[in-house]
């Protein structure tokens, strides 16, 4: 026990001086620091303190906890910056600035005394340039760091009263060195940051002088409502729905005349869009329609005897690929999509056609490469040379260089991704979209794959025949039953001629707590023992929501406690060695797509990095500051699993889950993610709800209507 400092479990409020930062997250919000309390106690701080630098003082509020690896530390809830106390405090703070050091810090304090911070604030570059031996570049570098630190302190003071202090680093990343002024100018810009909703930004706005009935507040509510609608899959909102959403946000009737003249919003036939989304939908509709009606860039149809082994539907699909600029293939599991893709690849090779195979995720791209015996594959983002937050490197002016582009898992393409993909298809290139129209619609606005099929413009083949080998799989049978709205059976049909493989099971419990216990046991004990599978790498649990005893967070935590029991903690116990994690955004510099599954191998505090392993056994090193892009994944959402296939899948679906989250295409998608085994764990009531909900994929979109002109 550290004496005479505070004891474990106590609430803490007092001053602390930062000695050094031990860890800083990528967004600058979370940090771990070594600090000294006013009584001289050395005490680590952990929490939203990324705005503090070495030598700075802060009024800290939080609690004292005992960390299993680092011992006593204060978990910080709030840290209000204070100017350093006394001449020694000022010297310690100033010497941490680049190019200043102890001697020049002492010179500054000696020259300006207690007013040293005020003098520097008045003209940082001049104050540093006045020091002996400090050149212009050194003074400017020190002044820039000084300005950034003071701005972050000002920003913290602005955000903290509204519970937003933990987002300081993200706000700086969004707005740069003028963040505080830009937040005051447009408080609603904060809603672009994950975790800051309209209400939080609105409280800050009103507190800083924005009138409740002002034009800026009304426009901000409309923009937020439209962005939120896009996150739910819509490209627009009908005017009446938008008014309802705005009324809820503003707490009053919105004044629609305030929206007039706002170029970021477009109203068309009573439907309201964000301007970029409106333009993207119009452009994509016109371009897809033109491609569907266009003459082929080239025509190399199959000759007699060349397509042996294909049924008539597959033969039609091959012919379309070889003779049409745009064609579509859709079908459920067991209908031969993979075999068909391989046939198209072989036919393209025999004609010396250059080919690119693309998929939305790294795993899907890798499966595509395996299925086509090493044909050139890539993720869509990589093929487009697209770094998130920037425009793709491939577009109309620099299209993908290929005679034929095949895109698998095309049902996962949102309006934005599809727009950029189609823009990169040159006039001499044929495009084939392959997917399963019955799976979940994409994350993001629109559902271009489904709407293109519904338009009837592009030659489309629906693969209906389930091959005999596939029919032996009870997973395939369950998927097609779900597709038809029927309860999937966990028992073999008894068809002796079929010789079914029991790879689909149902496990029922009425009690949520009992089902959670069973899911943990099935994942960590029964499946590994009975099927000789690795519970970490080969078994995946899916759930439709995050909260509750059968939610993603609780199930992941419980699975981690079993599978990583006693394992070394990583990043102050945020993760543990041996824990399965998933990327929540793309990390292009590491060639990791959003939704990539990894397992933590070790942590290197000296290099401030985590070493992880991919499902292929390849090592990946991620710096601590990028670890915010990871979250635990022993249990994950069905949406996150769209591009994933694993040997064993446990689908948790229970009537305690929110009814609106249970849908037929969610259940169908989840069941088809298991390659060798699927356990549907839940109750019949939840499955019935899911089967009955066929409207969950309904979205406000006019893409089909626009394509048909």
PDB file of N, CA and C in Angstrom, residues 386-422:
ATOM      1  N   UNK A 386      -8.334   3.323 -51.982  1.00  0.00           N
ATOM      2  CA  UNK A 386      -9.220   4.203 -51.209  1.00  0.00           C
ATOM      3  C   UNK A 386      -8.865   4.130 -49.738  1.00  0.00           C
ATOM      4  N   UNK A 387      -8.360   5.206 -49.211  1.00  0.00           N
ATOM      5  CA  UNK A 387      -8.087   5.334 -47.786  1.00  0.00           C
ATOM      6  C   UNK A 387      -9.279   6.043 -47.151  1.00  0.00           C
ATOM      7  N   UNK A 388      -9.895   5.447 -46.098  1.00  0.00           N
ATOM      8  CA  UNK A 388     -11.061   6.082 -45.469  1.00  0.00           C
ATOM      9  C   UNK A 388     -10.781   7.540 -45.107  1.00  0.00           C
ATOM     10  N   UNK A 389     -11.753   8.400 -45.400  1.00  0.00           N
ATOM     11  CA  UNK A 389     -11.577   9.825 -45.140  1.00  0.00           C
ATOM     12  C   UNK A 389     -11.043  10.580 -46.336  1.00  0.00           C
ATOM     13  N   UNK A 390     -10.605   9.852 -47.370  1.00  0.00           N
ATOM     14  CA  UNK A 390     -10.103  10.480 -48.583  1.00  0.00           C
ATOM     15  C   UNK A 390     -10.879   9.947 -49.780  1.00  0.00           C
ATOM     16  N   UNK A 391     -10.686  10.581 -50.949  1.00  0.00           N
ATOM     17  CA  UNK A 391     -11.313  10.092 -52.164  1.00  0.00           C
ATOM     18  C   UNK A 391     -10.494   8.947 -52.738  1.00  0.00           C
ATOM     19  N   UNK A 392     -11.161   7.980 -53.411  1.00  0.00           N
ATOM     20  CA  UNK A 392     -10.411   6.864 -53.994  1.00  0.00           C
ATOM     21  C   UNK A 392      -9.414   7.340 -55.054  1.00  0.00           C
ATOM     22  N   UNK A 393      -8.328   6.579 -55.185  1.00  0.00           N
ATOM     23  CA  UNK A 393      -7.349   6.887 -56.218  1.00  0.00           C
ATOM     24  C   UNK A 393      -7.809   6.441 -57.593  1.00  0.00           C
ATOM     25  N   UNK A 394      -8.764   5.497 -57.624  1.00  0.00           N
ATOM     26  CA  UNK A 394      -9.319   5.012 -58.885  1.00  0.00           C
ATOM     27  C   UNK A 394     -10.710   5.608 -59.088  1.00  0.00           C
ATOM     28  N   UNK A 395     -10.955   6.165 -60.292  1.00  0.00           N
ATOM     29  CA  UNK A 395     -12.256   6.765 -60.606  1.00  0.00           C
ATOM     30  C   UNK A 395     -12.421   6.822 -62.114  1.00  0.00           C
ATOM     31  N   UNK A 396     -13.312   7.683 -62.609  1.00  0.00           N
ATOM     32  CA  UNK A 396     -13.550   7.773 -64.050  1.00  0.00           C
ATOM     33  C   UNK A 396     -12.280   8.109 -64.821  1.00  0.00           C
ATOM     34  N   UNK A 397     -11.430   8.922 -64.217  1.00  0.00           N
ATOM     35  CA  UNK A 397     -10.215   9.343 -64.911  1.00  0.00           C
ATOM     36  C   UNK A 397      -9.084   8.329 -64.775  1.00  0.00           C
ATOM     37  N   UNK A 398      -9.177   7.433 -63.814  1.00  0.00           N
ATOM     38  CA  UNK A 398      -8.136   6.408 -63.602  1.00  0.00           C
ATOM     39  C   UNK A 398      -8.822   5.104 -63.220  1.00  0.00           C
ATOM     40  N   UNK A 399      -9.520   4.472 -64.175  1.00  0.00           N
ATOM     41  CA  UNK A 399     -10.302   3.264 -63.848  1.00  0.00           C
ATOM     42  C   UNK A 399      -9.420   2.063 -63.542  1.00  0.00           C
ATOM     43  N   UNK A 400     -10.050   1.050 -62.943  1.00  0.00           N
ATOM     44  CA  UNK A 400      -9.376  -0.228 -62.690  1.00  0.00           C
ATOM     45  C   UNK A 400      -8.984  -0.841 -64.029  1.00  0.00           C
ATOM     46  N   UNK A 401      -7.760  -1.287 -64.119  1.00  0.00           N
ATOM     47  CA  UNK A 401      -7.260  -1.832 -65.386  1.00  0.00           C
ATOM     48  C   UNK A 401      -7.608  -3.319 -65.477  1.00  0.00           C
ATOM     49  N   UNK A 402      -8.685  -3.620 -66.189  1.00  0.00           N
ATOM     50  CA  UNK A 402      -9.132  -5.004 -66.352  1.00  0.00           C
ATOM     51  C   UNK A 402     -10.176  -5.067 -67.445  1.00  0.00           C
ATOM     52  N   UNK A 403     -10.240  -6.218 -68.121  1.00  0.00           N
ATOM     53  CA  UNK A 403     -11.319  -6.450 -69.077  1.00  0.00           C
ATOM     54  C   UNK A 403     -12.593  -6.878 -68.356  1.00  0.00           C
ATOM     55  N   UNK A 404     -12.412  -7.576 -67.233  1.00  0.00           N
ATOM     56  CA  UNK A 404     -13.555  -8.114 -66.484  1.00  0.00           C
ATOM     57  C   UNK A 404     -13.320  -7.939 -64.995  1.00  0.00           C
ATOM     58  N   UNK A 405     -14.292  -7.333 -64.302  1.00  0.00           N
ATOM     59  CA  UNK A 405     -14.250  -7.188 -62.846  1.00  0.00           C
ATOM     60  C   UNK A 405     -15.424  -7.969 -62.262  1.00  0.00           C
ATOM     61  N   UNK A 406     -15.116  -8.885 -61.349  1.00  0.00           N
ATOM     62  CA  UNK A 406     -16.141  -9.678 -60.659  1.00  0.00           C
ATOM     63  C   UNK A 406     -16.150  -9.270 -59.190  1.00  0.00           C
ATOM     64  N   UNK A 407     -17.313  -8.904 -58.680  1.00  0.00           N
ATOM     65  CA  UNK A 407     -17.441  -8.477 -57.282  1.00  0.00           C
ATOM     66  C   UNK A 407     -18.295  -9.496 -56.536  1.00  0.00           C
ATOM     67  N   UNK A 408     -17.713 -10.151 -55.539  1.00  0.00           N
ATOM     68  CA  UNK A 408     -18.453 -11.108 -54.722  1.00  0.00           C
ATOM     69  C   UNK A 408     -19.038 -10.403 -53.503  1.00  0.00           C
ATOM     70  N   UNK A 409     -19.998 -11.031 -52.835  1.00  0.00           N
ATOM     71  CA  UNK A 409     -20.677 -10.458 -51.657  1.00  0.00           C
ATOM     72  C   UNK A 409     -21.211  -9.064 -51.968  1.00  0.00           C
ATOM     73  N   UNK A 410     -21.775  -8.894 -53.192  1.00  0.00           N
ATOM     74  CA  UNK A 410     -22.203  -7.572 -53.651  1.00  0.00           C
ATOM     75  C   UNK A 410     -23.393  -7.032 -52.867  1.00  0.00           C
ATOM     76  N   UNK A 411     -24.106  -7.900 -52.136  1.00  0.00           N
ATOM     77  CA  UNK A 411     -25.218  -7.406 -51.316  1.00  0.00           C
ATOM     78  C   UNK A 411     -24.726  -6.502 -50.192  1.00  0.00           C
ATOM     79  N   UNK A 412     -23.416  -6.532 -49.904  1.00  0.00           N
ATOM     80  CA  UNK A 412     -22.855  -5.706 -48.835  1.00  0.00           C
ATOM     81  C   UNK A 412     -22.505  -4.286 -49.299  1.00  0.00           C
ATOM     82  N   UNK A 413     -22.701  -3.981 -50.583  1.00  0.00           N
ATOM     83  CA  UNK A 413     -22.312  -2.675 -51.117  1.00  0.00           C
ATOM     84  C   UNK A 413     -23.349  -1.612 -50.769  1.00  0.00           C
ATOM     85  N   UNK A 414     -22.919  -0.589 -50.047  1.00  0.00           N
ATOM     86  CA  UNK A 414     -23.788   0.554 -49.766  1.00  0.00           C
ATOM     87  C   UNK A 414     -23.774   1.499 -50.958  1.00  0.00           C
ATOM     88  N   UNK A 415     -24.608   2.515 -50.927  1.00  0.00           N
ATOM     89  CA  UNK A 415     -24.644   3.514 -51.997  1.00  0.00           C
ATOM     90  C   UNK A 415     -23.270   4.130 -52.207  1.00  0.00           C
ATOM     91  N   UNK A 416     -22.601   4.507 -51.120  1.00  0.00           N
ATOM     92  CA  UNK A 416     -21.306   5.166 -51.244  1.00  0.00           C
ATOM     93  C   UNK A 416     -20.269   4.248 -51.884  1.00  0.00           C
ATOM     94  N   UNK A 417     -20.159   3.006 -51.378  1.00  0.00           N
ATOM     95  CA  UNK A 417     -19.158   2.081 -51.908  1.00  0.00           C
ATOM     96  C   UNK A 417     -19.464   1.738 -53.359  1.00  0.00           C
ATOM     97  N   UNK A 418     -20.737   1.490 -53.661  1.00  0.00           N
ATOM     98  CA  UNK A 418     -21.115   1.130 -55.022  1.00  0.00           C
ATOM     99  C   UNK A 418     -20.864   2.284 -55.985  1.00  0.00           C
ATOM    100  N   UNK A 419     -21.130   3.504 -55.541  1.00  0.00           N
ATOM    101  CA  UNK A 419     -20.896   4.666 -56.402  1.00  0.00           C
ATOM    102  C   UNK A 419     -19.425   4.771 -56.777  1.00  0.00           C
ATOM    103  N   UNK A 420     -18.529   4.628 -55.783  1.00  0.00           N
ATOM    104  CA  UNK A 420     -17.102   4.738 -56.075  1.00  0.00           C
ATOM    105  C   UNK A 420     -16.610   3.551 -56.905  1.00  0.00           C
ATOM    106  N   UNK A 421     -17.150   2.358 -56.650  1.00  0.00           N
ATOM    107  CA  UNK A 421     -16.749   1.176 -57.418  1.00  0.00           C
ATOM    108  C   UNK A 421     -17.123   1.340 -58.894  1.00  0.00           C
ATOM    109  N   UNK A 422     -18.373   1.696 -59.148  1.00  0.00           N
ATOM    110  CA  UNK A 422     -18.846   1.820 -60.527  1.00  0.00           C
ATOM    111  C   UNK A 422     -18.103   2.941 -61.260  1.00  0.00           C
TER     112      UNK A 422
END
